[in-house]
Short mmCIF file of C-alpha atoms in Angstrom, two decimals:
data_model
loop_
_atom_site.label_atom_id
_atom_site.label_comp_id
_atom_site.label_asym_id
_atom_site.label_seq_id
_atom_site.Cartn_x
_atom_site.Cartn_y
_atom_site.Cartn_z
CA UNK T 135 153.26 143.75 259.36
CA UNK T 136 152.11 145.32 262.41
CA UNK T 137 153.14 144.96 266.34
CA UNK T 138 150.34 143.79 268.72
CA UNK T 139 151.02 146.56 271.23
CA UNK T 140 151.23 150.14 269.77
CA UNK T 141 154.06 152.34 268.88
CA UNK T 142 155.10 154.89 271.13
CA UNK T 143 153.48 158.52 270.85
CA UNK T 144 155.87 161.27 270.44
CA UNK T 145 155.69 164.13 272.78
CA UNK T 146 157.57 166.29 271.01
CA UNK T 147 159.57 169.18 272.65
CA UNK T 148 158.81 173.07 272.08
CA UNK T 149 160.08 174.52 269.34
CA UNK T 150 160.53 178.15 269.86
CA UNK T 151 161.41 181.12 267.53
CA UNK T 152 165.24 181.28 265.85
CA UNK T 153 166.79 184.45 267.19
CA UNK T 154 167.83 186.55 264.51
CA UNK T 155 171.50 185.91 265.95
CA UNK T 156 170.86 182.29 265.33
CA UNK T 157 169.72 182.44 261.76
CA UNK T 158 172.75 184.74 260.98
CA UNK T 159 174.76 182.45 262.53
CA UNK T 160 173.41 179.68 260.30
CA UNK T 161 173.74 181.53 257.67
CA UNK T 162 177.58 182.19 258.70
CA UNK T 163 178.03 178.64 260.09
CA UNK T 164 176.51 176.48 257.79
CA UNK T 165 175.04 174.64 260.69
CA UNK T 166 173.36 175.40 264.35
CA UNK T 167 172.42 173.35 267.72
CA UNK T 168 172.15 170.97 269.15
CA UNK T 169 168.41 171.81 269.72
CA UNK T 170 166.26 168.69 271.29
CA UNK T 171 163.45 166.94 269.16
CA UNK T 172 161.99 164.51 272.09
CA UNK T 173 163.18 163.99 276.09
CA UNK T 174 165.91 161.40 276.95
CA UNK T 175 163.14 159.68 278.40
CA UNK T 176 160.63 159.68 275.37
CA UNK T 177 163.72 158.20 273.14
CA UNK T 178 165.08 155.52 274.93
CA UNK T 179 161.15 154.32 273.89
CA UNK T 180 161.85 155.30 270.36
CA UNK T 181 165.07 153.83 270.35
CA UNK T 182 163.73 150.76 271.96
CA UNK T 183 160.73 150.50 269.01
CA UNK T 184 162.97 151.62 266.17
CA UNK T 185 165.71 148.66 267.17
CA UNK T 186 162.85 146.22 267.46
CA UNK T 187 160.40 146.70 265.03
CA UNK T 188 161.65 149.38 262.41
CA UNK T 189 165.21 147.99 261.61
CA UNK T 190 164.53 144.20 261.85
CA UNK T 191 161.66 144.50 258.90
CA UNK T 192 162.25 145.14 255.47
CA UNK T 193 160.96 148.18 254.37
CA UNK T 194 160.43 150.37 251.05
CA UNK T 195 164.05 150.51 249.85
CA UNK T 196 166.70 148.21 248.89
CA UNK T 197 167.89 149.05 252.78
CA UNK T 198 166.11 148.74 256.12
CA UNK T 199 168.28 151.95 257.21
CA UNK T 200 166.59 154.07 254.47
CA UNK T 201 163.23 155.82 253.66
CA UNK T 202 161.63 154.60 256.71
CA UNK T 203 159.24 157.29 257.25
CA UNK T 204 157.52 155.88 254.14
CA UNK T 205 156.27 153.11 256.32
CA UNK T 206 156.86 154.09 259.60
CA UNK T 207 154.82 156.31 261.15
CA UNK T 208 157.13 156.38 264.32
CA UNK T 209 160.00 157.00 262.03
CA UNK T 210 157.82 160.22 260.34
CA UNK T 211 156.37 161.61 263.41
CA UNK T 212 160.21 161.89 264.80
CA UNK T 213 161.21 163.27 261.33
CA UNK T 214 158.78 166.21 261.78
CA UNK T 215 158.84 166.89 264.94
CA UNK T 216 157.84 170.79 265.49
CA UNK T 217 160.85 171.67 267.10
CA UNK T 218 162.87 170.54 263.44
CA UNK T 219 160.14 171.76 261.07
CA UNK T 220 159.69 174.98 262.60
CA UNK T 221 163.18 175.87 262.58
CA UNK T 222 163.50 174.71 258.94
CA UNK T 223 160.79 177.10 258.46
CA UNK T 224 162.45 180.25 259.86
CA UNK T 225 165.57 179.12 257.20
CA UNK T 226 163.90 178.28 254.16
CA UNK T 227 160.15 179.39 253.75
CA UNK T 228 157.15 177.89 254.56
CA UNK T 229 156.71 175.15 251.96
CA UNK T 230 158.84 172.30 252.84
CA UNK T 231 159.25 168.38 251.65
CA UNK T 232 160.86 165.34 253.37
CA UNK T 233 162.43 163.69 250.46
CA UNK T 234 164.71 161.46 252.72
CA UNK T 235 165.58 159.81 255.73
CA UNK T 236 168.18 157.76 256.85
CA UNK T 237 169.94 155.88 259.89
CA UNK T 238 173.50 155.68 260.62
CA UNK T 239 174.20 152.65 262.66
CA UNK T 240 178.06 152.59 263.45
CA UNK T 241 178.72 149.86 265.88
CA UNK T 242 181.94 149.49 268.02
CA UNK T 243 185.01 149.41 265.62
CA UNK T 244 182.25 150.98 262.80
CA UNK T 245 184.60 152.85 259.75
CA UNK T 246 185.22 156.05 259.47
CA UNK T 247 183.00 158.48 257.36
CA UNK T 248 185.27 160.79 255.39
CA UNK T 249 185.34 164.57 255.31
CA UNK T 250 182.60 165.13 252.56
CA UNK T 251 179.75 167.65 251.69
CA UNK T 252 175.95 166.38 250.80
CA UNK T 253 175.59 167.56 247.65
CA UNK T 254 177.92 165.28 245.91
CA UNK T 255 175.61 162.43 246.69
CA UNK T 256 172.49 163.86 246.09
CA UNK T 257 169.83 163.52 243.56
CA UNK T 258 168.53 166.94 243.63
CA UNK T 259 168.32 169.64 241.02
CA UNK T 260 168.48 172.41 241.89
CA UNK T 261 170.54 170.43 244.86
CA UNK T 262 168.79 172.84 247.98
CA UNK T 263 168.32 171.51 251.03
CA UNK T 264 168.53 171.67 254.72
CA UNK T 265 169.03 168.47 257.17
CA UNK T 266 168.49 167.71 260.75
CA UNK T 267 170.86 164.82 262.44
CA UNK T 268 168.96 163.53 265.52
CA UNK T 269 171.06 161.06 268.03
CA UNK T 270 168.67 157.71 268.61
CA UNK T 271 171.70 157.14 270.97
CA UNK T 272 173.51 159.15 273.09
CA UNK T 273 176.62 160.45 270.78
CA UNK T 274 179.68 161.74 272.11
CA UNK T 275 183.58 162.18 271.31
CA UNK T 276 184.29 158.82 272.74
CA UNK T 277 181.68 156.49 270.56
CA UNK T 278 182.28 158.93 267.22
CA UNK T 279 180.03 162.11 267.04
CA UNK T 280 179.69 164.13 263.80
CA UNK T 281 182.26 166.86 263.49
CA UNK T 282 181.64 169.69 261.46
CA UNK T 283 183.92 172.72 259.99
CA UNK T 284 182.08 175.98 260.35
CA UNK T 285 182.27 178.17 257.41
CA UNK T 286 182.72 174.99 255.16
CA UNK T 287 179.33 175.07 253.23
CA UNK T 288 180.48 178.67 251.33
CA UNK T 289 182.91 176.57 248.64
CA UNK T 290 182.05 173.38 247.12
CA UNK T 291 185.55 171.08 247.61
CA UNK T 292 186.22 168.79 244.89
CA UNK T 293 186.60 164.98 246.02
CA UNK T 294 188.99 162.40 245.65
CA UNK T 295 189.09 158.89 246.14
CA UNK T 296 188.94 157.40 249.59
CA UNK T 297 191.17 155.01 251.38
CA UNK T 298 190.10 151.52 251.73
CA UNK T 299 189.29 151.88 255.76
CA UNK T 300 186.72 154.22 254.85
CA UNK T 301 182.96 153.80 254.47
CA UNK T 302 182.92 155.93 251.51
CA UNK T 303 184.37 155.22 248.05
CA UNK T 304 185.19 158.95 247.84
CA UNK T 305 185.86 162.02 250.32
CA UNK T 306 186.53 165.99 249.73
CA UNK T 307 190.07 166.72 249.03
CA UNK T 308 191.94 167.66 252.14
CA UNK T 309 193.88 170.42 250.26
CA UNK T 310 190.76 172.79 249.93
CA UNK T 311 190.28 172.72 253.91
CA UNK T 312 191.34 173.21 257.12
CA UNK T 313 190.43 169.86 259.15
CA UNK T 314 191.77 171.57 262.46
CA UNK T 315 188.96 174.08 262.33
CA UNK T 316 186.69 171.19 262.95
CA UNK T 317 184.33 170.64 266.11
CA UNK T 318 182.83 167.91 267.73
CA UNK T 319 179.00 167.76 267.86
CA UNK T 320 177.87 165.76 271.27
CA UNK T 321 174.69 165.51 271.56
CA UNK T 322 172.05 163.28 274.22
CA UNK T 323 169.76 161.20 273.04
CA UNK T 324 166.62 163.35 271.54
CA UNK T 325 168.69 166.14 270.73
CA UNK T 326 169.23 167.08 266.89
CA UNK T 327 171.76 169.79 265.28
CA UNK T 328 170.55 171.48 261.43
CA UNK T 329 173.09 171.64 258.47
CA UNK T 330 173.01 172.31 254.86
CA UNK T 331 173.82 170.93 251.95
CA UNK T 332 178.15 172.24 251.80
CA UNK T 333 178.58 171.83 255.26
CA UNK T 334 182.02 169.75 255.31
CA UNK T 335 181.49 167.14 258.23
CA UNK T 336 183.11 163.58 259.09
CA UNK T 337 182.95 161.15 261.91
CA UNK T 338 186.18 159.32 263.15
CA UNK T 339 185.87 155.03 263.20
CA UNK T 340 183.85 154.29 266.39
CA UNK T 341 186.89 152.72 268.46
CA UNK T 342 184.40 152.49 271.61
CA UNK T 343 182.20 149.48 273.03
CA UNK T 344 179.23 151.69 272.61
CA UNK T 345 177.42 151.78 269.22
CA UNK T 346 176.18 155.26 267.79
CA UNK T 347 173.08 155.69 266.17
CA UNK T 348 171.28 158.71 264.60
CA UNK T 349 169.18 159.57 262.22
CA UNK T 350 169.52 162.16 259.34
CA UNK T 351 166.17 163.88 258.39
CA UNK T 352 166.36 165.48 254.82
CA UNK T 353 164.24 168.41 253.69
CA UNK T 354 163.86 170.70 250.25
CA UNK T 355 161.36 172.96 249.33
CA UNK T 356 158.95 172.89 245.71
CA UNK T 357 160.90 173.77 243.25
CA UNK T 358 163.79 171.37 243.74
CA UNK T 359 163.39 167.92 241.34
CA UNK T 360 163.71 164.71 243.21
CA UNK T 361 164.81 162.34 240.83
CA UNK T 362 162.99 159.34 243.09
CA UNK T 363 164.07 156.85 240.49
CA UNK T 364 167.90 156.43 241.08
CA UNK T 365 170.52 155.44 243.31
CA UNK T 366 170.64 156.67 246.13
CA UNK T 367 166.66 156.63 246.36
CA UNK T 368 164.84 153.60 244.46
CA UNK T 369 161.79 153.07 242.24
CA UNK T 370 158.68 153.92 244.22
CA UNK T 371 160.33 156.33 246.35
CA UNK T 372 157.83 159.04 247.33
CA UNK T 373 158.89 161.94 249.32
CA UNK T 374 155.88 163.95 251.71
CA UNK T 375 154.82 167.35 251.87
CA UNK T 376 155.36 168.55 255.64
CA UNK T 377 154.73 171.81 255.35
CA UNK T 378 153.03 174.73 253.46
CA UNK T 379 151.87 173.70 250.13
CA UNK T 380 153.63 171.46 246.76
CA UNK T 381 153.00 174.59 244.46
CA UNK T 382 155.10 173.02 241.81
CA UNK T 383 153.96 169.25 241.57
CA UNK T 384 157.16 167.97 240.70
CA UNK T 385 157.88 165.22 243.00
CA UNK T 386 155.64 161.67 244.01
CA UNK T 387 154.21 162.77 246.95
CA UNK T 388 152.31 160.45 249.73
CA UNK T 389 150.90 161.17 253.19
CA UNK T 390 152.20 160.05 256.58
CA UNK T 391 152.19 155.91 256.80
CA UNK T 392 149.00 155.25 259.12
CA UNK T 393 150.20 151.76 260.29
CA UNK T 394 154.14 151.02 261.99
CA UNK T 395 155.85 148.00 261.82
#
């Protein structure tokens, strides 16, 4: 289905080069930002598209919250914006592939995500990968920002099961890290921090009146296997080549959606 007035254009903001202090810091960190994707201005008319046309359809998975930028093409063009591509670039090569994206809608009194690392959801082999969390709304301390542990992505932390008050059925064993080396990742609305696949990071239950939305934007490179069949992805699932070239063919791959809801 498509809207009778267009979908907003996206002006996307300059990318610039990674300083070679900033790719050893990612390198150290596990993570680096925030960075901005779009203005404040040019995503309060995402935000304002995405609440009333994106997440009110059904789209290509099981969940209106996932794989948008198959059928989106608002969705896509904020999922490879320059100023995240190129910077994904610098890190890991020129060939790169969206294989997922995904909102995070946590309203007031929304659960808390546990302490856990990507890769132990992931369908992914060899599980390699680099993501981009952009805020849709403005995300700070008070309505429950990511917070990250720097460092964390250099041992892989076995998990355990999660409390019932938890939005995930499982979360990384608190013995293996230090939660008080965690920080809090504000960011305004357009703005977008990188992380890879180890990087320990949680969000506390959203105890404001203000609800917190972002939007993850996940990216691997040819010679990882999507397995585009299984949960979490679904049958049909097709991933998109956004940068450089597919010189392995291993994945469904389809170009960016032409039409928006």
């Amino acid at each position: 289905m498509t809207t009778t007035t267009p979908p907003p254009t996206i002006a996307a903001a300059p990318a610039g080069p990674l300083s070679e202090a900033e790719i050893a810091r990612f390198r150290r960190d596990g993570w680096l930002g925030p960075y901005p994707a779009v203005s404040v201005e040019a995503m309060a008319t995402i935000r304002a598209h995405i609440d009333e046309h994106v997440l009110t359809q059904d789209g290509p998975s099981p969940s209106r919250q996932q794989s948008r930028h198959m059928d989106s093409a608002v969705v896509y063009d904020l999922a490879t914006s320059p100023a995240i591509l190129d910077r994904m670039a610098q890190l890991y090569g020129p060939h790169l592939i969206l294989w997922a994206t995904n909102f995070f809608d946590k309203p007031p009194g929304g659960k808390e995500i546990p302490w856990h690392q990507d890769l132990a959801y992931w369908p992914l082999e060899p599980i390699i990968n680099i993501s981009a969390w952009i805020a849709i709304d403005k995300v700070t301390t008070e309505n429950s920002c990511v917070r990250v542990i720097p460092g964390s992505h250099k041992t892989v932390v076995p998990v355990v099961k999660s409390t019932e008050d938890k939005a995930f059925a499982q979360e990384a064993d608190p013995a293996y890290f230090d939660a008080s080396q965690a920080i809090e990742v504000e960011l305004e609305p357009g703005e977008f921090f990188l992380f890879n696949e180890k990087l320990l990071h949680h969000s506390y239950k959203n105890t404001s009146d203000k609800r917190r939305m972002g939007m993850s934007v996940r990216v691997t490179i040819p010679i990882v296997k999507i397995e585009q069949d299984i949960s979490p992805l679904h049958p049909g699932h097709t991933a998109s080549l956004v940068r450089g070239e597919d010189y392995m063919s291993l994945n469904r791959l389809a170009s960016r959606p032409t039409t928006d809801h």
